[in-house]
XYZ file of C-alpha atoms in Angstrom:
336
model
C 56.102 3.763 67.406
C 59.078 4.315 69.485
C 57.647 5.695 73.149
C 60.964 7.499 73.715
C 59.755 9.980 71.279
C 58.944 13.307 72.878
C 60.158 12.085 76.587
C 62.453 13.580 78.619
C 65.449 12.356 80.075
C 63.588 12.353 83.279
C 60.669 9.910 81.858
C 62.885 7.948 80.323
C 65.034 7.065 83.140
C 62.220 6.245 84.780
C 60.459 4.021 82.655
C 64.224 2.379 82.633
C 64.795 2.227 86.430
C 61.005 1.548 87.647
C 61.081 -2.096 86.471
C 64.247 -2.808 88.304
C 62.392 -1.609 91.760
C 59.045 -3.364 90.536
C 61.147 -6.639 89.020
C 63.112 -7.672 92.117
C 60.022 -7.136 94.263
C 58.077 -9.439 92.221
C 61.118 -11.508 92.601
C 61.405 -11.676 96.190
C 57.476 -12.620 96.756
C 57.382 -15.316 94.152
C 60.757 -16.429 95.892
C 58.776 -16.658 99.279
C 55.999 -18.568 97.889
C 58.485 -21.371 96.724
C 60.848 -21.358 99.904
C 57.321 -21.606 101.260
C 56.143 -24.567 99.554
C 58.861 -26.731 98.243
C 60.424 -28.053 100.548
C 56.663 -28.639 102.866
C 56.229 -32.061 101.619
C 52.393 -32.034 102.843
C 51.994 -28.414 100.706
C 53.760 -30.099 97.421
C 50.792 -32.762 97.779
C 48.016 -30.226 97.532
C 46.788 -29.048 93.798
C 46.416 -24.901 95.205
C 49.772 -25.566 96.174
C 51.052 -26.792 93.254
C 49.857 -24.289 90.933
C 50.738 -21.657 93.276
C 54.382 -22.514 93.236
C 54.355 -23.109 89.317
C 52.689 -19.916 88.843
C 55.381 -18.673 91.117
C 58.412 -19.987 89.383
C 57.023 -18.488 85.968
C 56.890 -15.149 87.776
C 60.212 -15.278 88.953
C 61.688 -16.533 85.620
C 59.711 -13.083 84.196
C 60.304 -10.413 87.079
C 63.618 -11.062 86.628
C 64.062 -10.547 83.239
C 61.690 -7.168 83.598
C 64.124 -6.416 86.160
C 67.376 -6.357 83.341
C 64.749 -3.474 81.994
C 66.582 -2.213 79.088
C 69.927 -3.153 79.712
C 70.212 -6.473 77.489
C 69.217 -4.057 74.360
C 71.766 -3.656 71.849
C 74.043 -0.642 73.336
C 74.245 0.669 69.975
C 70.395 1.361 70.071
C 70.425 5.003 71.574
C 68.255 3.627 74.577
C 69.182 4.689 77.818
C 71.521 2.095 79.835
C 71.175 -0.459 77.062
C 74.379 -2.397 77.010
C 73.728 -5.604 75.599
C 73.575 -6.966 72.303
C 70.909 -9.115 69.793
C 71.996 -12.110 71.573
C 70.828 -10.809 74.614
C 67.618 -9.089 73.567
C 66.265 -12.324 72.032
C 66.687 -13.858 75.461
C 64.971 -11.179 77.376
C 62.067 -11.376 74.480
C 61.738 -14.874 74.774
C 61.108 -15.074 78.582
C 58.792 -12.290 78.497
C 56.926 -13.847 75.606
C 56.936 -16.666 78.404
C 55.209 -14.371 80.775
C 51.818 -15.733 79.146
C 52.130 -18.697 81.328
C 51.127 -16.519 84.258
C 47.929 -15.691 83.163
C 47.197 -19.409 81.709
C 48.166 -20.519 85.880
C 45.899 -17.575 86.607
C 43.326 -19.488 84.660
C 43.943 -22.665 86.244
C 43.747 -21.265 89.872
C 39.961 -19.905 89.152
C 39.507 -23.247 87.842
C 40.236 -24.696 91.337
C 38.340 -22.771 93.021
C 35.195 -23.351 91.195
C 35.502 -26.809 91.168
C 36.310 -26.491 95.023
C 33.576 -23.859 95.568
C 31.261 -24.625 93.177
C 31.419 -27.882 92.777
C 32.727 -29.182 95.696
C 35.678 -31.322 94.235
C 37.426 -33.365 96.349
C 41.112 -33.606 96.147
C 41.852 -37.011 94.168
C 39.483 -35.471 91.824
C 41.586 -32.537 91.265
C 44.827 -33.868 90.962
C 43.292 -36.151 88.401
C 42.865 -32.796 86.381
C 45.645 -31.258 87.564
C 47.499 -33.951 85.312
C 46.686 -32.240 82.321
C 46.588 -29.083 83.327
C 50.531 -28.575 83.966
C 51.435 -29.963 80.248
C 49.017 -28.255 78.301
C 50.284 -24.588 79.901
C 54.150 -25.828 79.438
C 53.125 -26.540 75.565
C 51.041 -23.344 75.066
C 53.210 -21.233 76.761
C 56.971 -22.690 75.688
C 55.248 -23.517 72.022
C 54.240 -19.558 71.476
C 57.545 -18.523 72.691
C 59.520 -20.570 70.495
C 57.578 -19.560 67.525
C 58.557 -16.139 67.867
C 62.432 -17.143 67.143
C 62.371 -18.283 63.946
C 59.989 -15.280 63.013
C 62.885 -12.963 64.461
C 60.294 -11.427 66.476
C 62.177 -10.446 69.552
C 63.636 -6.792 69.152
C 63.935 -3.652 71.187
C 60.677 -2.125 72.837
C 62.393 0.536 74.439
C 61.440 -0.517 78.038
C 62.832 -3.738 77.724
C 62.984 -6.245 74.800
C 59.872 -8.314 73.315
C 57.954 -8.026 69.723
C 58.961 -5.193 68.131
C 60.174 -4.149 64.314
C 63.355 -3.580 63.971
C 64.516 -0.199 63.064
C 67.842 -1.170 62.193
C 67.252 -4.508 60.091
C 63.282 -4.829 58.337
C 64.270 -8.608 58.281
C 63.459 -8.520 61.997
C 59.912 -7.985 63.458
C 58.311 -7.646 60.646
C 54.530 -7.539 60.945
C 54.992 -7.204 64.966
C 52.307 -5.805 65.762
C 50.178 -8.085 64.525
C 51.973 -11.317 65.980
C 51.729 -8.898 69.596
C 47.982 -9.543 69.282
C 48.192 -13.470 67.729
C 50.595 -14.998 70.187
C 49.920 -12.346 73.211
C 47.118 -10.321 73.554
C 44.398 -12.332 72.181
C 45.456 -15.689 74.534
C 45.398 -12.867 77.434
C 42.203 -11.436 76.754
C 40.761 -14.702 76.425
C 41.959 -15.772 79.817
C 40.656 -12.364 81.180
C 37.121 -13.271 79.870
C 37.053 -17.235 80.687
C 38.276 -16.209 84.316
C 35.958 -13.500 84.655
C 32.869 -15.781 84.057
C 34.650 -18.729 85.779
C 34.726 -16.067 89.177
C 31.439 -14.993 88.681
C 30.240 -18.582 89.264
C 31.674 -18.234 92.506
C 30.421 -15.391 93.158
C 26.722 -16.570 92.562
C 27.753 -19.725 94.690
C 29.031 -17.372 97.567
C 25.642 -15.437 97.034
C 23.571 -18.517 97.310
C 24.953 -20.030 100.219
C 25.168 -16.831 102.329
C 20.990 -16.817 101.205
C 20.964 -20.355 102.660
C 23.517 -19.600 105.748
C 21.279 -20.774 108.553
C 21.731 -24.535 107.237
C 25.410 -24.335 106.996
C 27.597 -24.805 110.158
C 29.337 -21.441 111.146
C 32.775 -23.259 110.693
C 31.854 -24.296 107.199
C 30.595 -20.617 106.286
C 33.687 -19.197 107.587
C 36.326 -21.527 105.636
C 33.867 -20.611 102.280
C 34.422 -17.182 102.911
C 38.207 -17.037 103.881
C 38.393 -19.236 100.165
C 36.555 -17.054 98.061
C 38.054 -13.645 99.670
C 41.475 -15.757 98.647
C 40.411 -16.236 95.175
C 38.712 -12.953 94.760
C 42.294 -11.233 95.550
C 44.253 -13.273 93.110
C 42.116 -12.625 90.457
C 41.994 -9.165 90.989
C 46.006 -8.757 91.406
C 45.772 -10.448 87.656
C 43.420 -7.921 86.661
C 45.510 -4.848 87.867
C 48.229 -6.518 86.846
C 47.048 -6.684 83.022
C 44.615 -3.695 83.172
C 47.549 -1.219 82.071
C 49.235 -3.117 79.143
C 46.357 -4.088 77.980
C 45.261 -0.050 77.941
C 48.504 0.694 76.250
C 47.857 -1.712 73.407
C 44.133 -0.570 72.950
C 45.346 3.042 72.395
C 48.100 1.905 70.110
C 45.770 0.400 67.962
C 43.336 2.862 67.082
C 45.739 5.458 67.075
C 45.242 7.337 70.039
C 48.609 9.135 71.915
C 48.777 7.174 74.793
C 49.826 9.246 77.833
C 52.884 9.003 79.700
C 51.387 7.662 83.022
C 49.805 4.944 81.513
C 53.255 3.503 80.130
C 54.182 4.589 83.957
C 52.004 2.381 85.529
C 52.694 -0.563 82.475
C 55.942 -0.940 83.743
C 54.880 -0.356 87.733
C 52.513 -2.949 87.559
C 53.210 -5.503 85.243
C 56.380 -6.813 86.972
C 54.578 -6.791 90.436
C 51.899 -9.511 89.998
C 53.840 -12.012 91.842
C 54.754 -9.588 94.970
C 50.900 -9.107 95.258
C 50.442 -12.755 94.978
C 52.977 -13.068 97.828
C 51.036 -10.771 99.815
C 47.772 -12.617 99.766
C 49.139 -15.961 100.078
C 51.263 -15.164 103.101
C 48.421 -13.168 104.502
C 46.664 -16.707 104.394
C 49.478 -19.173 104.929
C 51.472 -16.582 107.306
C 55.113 -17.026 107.716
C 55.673 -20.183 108.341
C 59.127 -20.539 107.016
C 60.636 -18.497 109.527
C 59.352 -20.291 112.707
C 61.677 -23.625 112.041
C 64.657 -21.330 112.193
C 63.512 -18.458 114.669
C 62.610 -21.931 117.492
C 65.944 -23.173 115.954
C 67.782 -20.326 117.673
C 65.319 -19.535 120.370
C 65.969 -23.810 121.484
C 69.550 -23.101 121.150
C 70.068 -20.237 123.486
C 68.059 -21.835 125.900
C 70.233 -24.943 126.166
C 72.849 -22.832 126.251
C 71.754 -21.071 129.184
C 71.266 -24.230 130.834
C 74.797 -25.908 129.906
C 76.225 -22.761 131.201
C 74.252 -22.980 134.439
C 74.950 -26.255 135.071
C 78.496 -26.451 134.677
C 78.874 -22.761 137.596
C 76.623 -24.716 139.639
C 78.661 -28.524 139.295
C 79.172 -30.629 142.666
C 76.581 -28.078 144.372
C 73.660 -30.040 146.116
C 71.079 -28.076 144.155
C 72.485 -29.379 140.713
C 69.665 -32.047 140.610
C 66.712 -29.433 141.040
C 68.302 -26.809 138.762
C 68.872 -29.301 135.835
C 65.431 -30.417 136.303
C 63.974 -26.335 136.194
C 66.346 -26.437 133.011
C 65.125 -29.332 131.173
C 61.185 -28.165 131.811
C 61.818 -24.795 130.854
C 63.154 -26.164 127.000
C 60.392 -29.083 126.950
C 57.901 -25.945 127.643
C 59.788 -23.530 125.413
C 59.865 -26.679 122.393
C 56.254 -27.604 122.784
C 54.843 -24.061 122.953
């Protein structure tokens, strides 16, 4: 069913305009998390790391097409600031479709952490899985999207474009909604499950060793519990994140109207998974890619100061003793 049926102009624009707010914000804190990590050759060697900047390039490839909202639609389609054409809809289908790989690094992530929880994995151990782990989400995820081209699945949604019939050509989407559920929503509700169980584990592990706290240093305690608060937030940014859709396509499929403010908060909260990710991993990591450039400037002024103080105070008997003030003061500043 077309969800522009029985809007107004007012709903509509904002289911249009919403995932251009929600897209580039999603944008911007997956973008952080890789200016974070890429070029930190000691991060790039951890496995968290890793996954958290692959999970974070798949977000940004996906925020930014929910960002284009419903502007690569046909224009001819009626929908409100569509201006593209089936060229461009295919391509905005096909790296949504792509959006599964979020949920499959999802997966992986509560994976780490209860082998690093749990079962108290060292790292060589978990780069040796690691190795698989990367290839078999780049062939699940790339292999489902590609099958949707030749099945001409990839068609206007309304909101943006993904599997959908057709209205104007039945050679196109035929039998979408059923293909939504085989190469989506059942791989998604799957991962829901697995990582639900896989967290619980932790939970139970969490549980356990909070029981047995009094043989566990303090220092130890407190790096278990700053991990699983950590994994406990991802998880439950991936539930929010998924909790809405998945609503939307429950109600679909019995039948049931679905109300407005659920497709509201679809398109709020979808696009935002990886500006909530951004939020807990910065809260964790902090910001340290601004401190190389903020003591970049901060060291500069300073030796400005002091090339501009020595040269007023040149062939003055205190020169010595000044320059000497100078140079401690940028030693101190540089090693603070």
């Amino acid at each position: 069913k077309r969800i522009v049926m029985g809007l107004s102009i007012a709903q509509r624009k904002a289911l249009a305009i919403v995932p251009k707010v929600t897209g580039v914000l999603s944008m911007t804190g997956s973008g952080l998390i890789m200016y974070d990590i890429l070029p930190n050759r000691k991060k790039r060697k951890k496995t968290y790391f890793r996954i958290m900047c692959a999970m974070s390039i798949f977000d940004f490839v996906t925020s930014f097409m929910y960002a284009l909202s419903t502007w690569p639609i046909p224009a001819e389609s009626g929908v409100l600031y569509a201006s593209g054409t089936e060229g461009t809809c295919i391509f905005q289908g096909f790296f949504i479709q792509l959006s599964l790989a979020a949920p499959l690094y999802n997966l992986s992530l509560a994976i780490y952490y209860l082998l690093f929880i749990t079962y108290q994995w060292k790292e060589r151990e978990l780069k040796k899985l690691e190795r698989f782990l990367h290839p078999a989400i780049m062939v699940i995820a790339f292999g489902i999207a590609i099958a949707g081209l030749p099945l001409r699945l990839y068609n206007n949604s309304n909101v943006w474009c993904w599997i959908a019939p057709d209205a104007t050509d039945p050679n196109r989407g035929d039998n979408a909604n059923f293909y939504r559920f085989a190469l989506f929503y059942v791989e998604l509700w799957l991962i829901i499950i697995t990582v639900t169980i896989l967290m619980s584990a932790v939970v139970l592990t969490i549980v356990r060793t909070e029981m047995k706290s009094a043989k566990y240093s303090m220092s130890k305690l407190s790096l278990s519990r700053q991990v699983f608060i950590q994994s406990v937030s991802y998880v439950s940014i991936f539930y929010l994140s998924w909790t809405f859709p998945t609503t939307l396509r429950i109600l679909q499929t019995i039948g049931t109207p679905v109300p407005y403010a659920i497709f509201l908060c679809a398109v709020i909260f979808t696009p935002l998974q990886g500006f909530f990710n951004s939020l807990v991993y910065l809260k964790k990591e902090g910001f340290p890619f601004l401190m190389p450039s903020l003591g970049r400037l901060a060291r500069t002024t300073v030796l400005k100061r002091t090339v501009e103080k020595g040269e007023s105070q040149h062939g003055t008997s205190s020169m010595g003793g000044d320059d000497g003030e100078q140079k401690a003061e940028v030693e101190g500043f540089e090693n603070a």
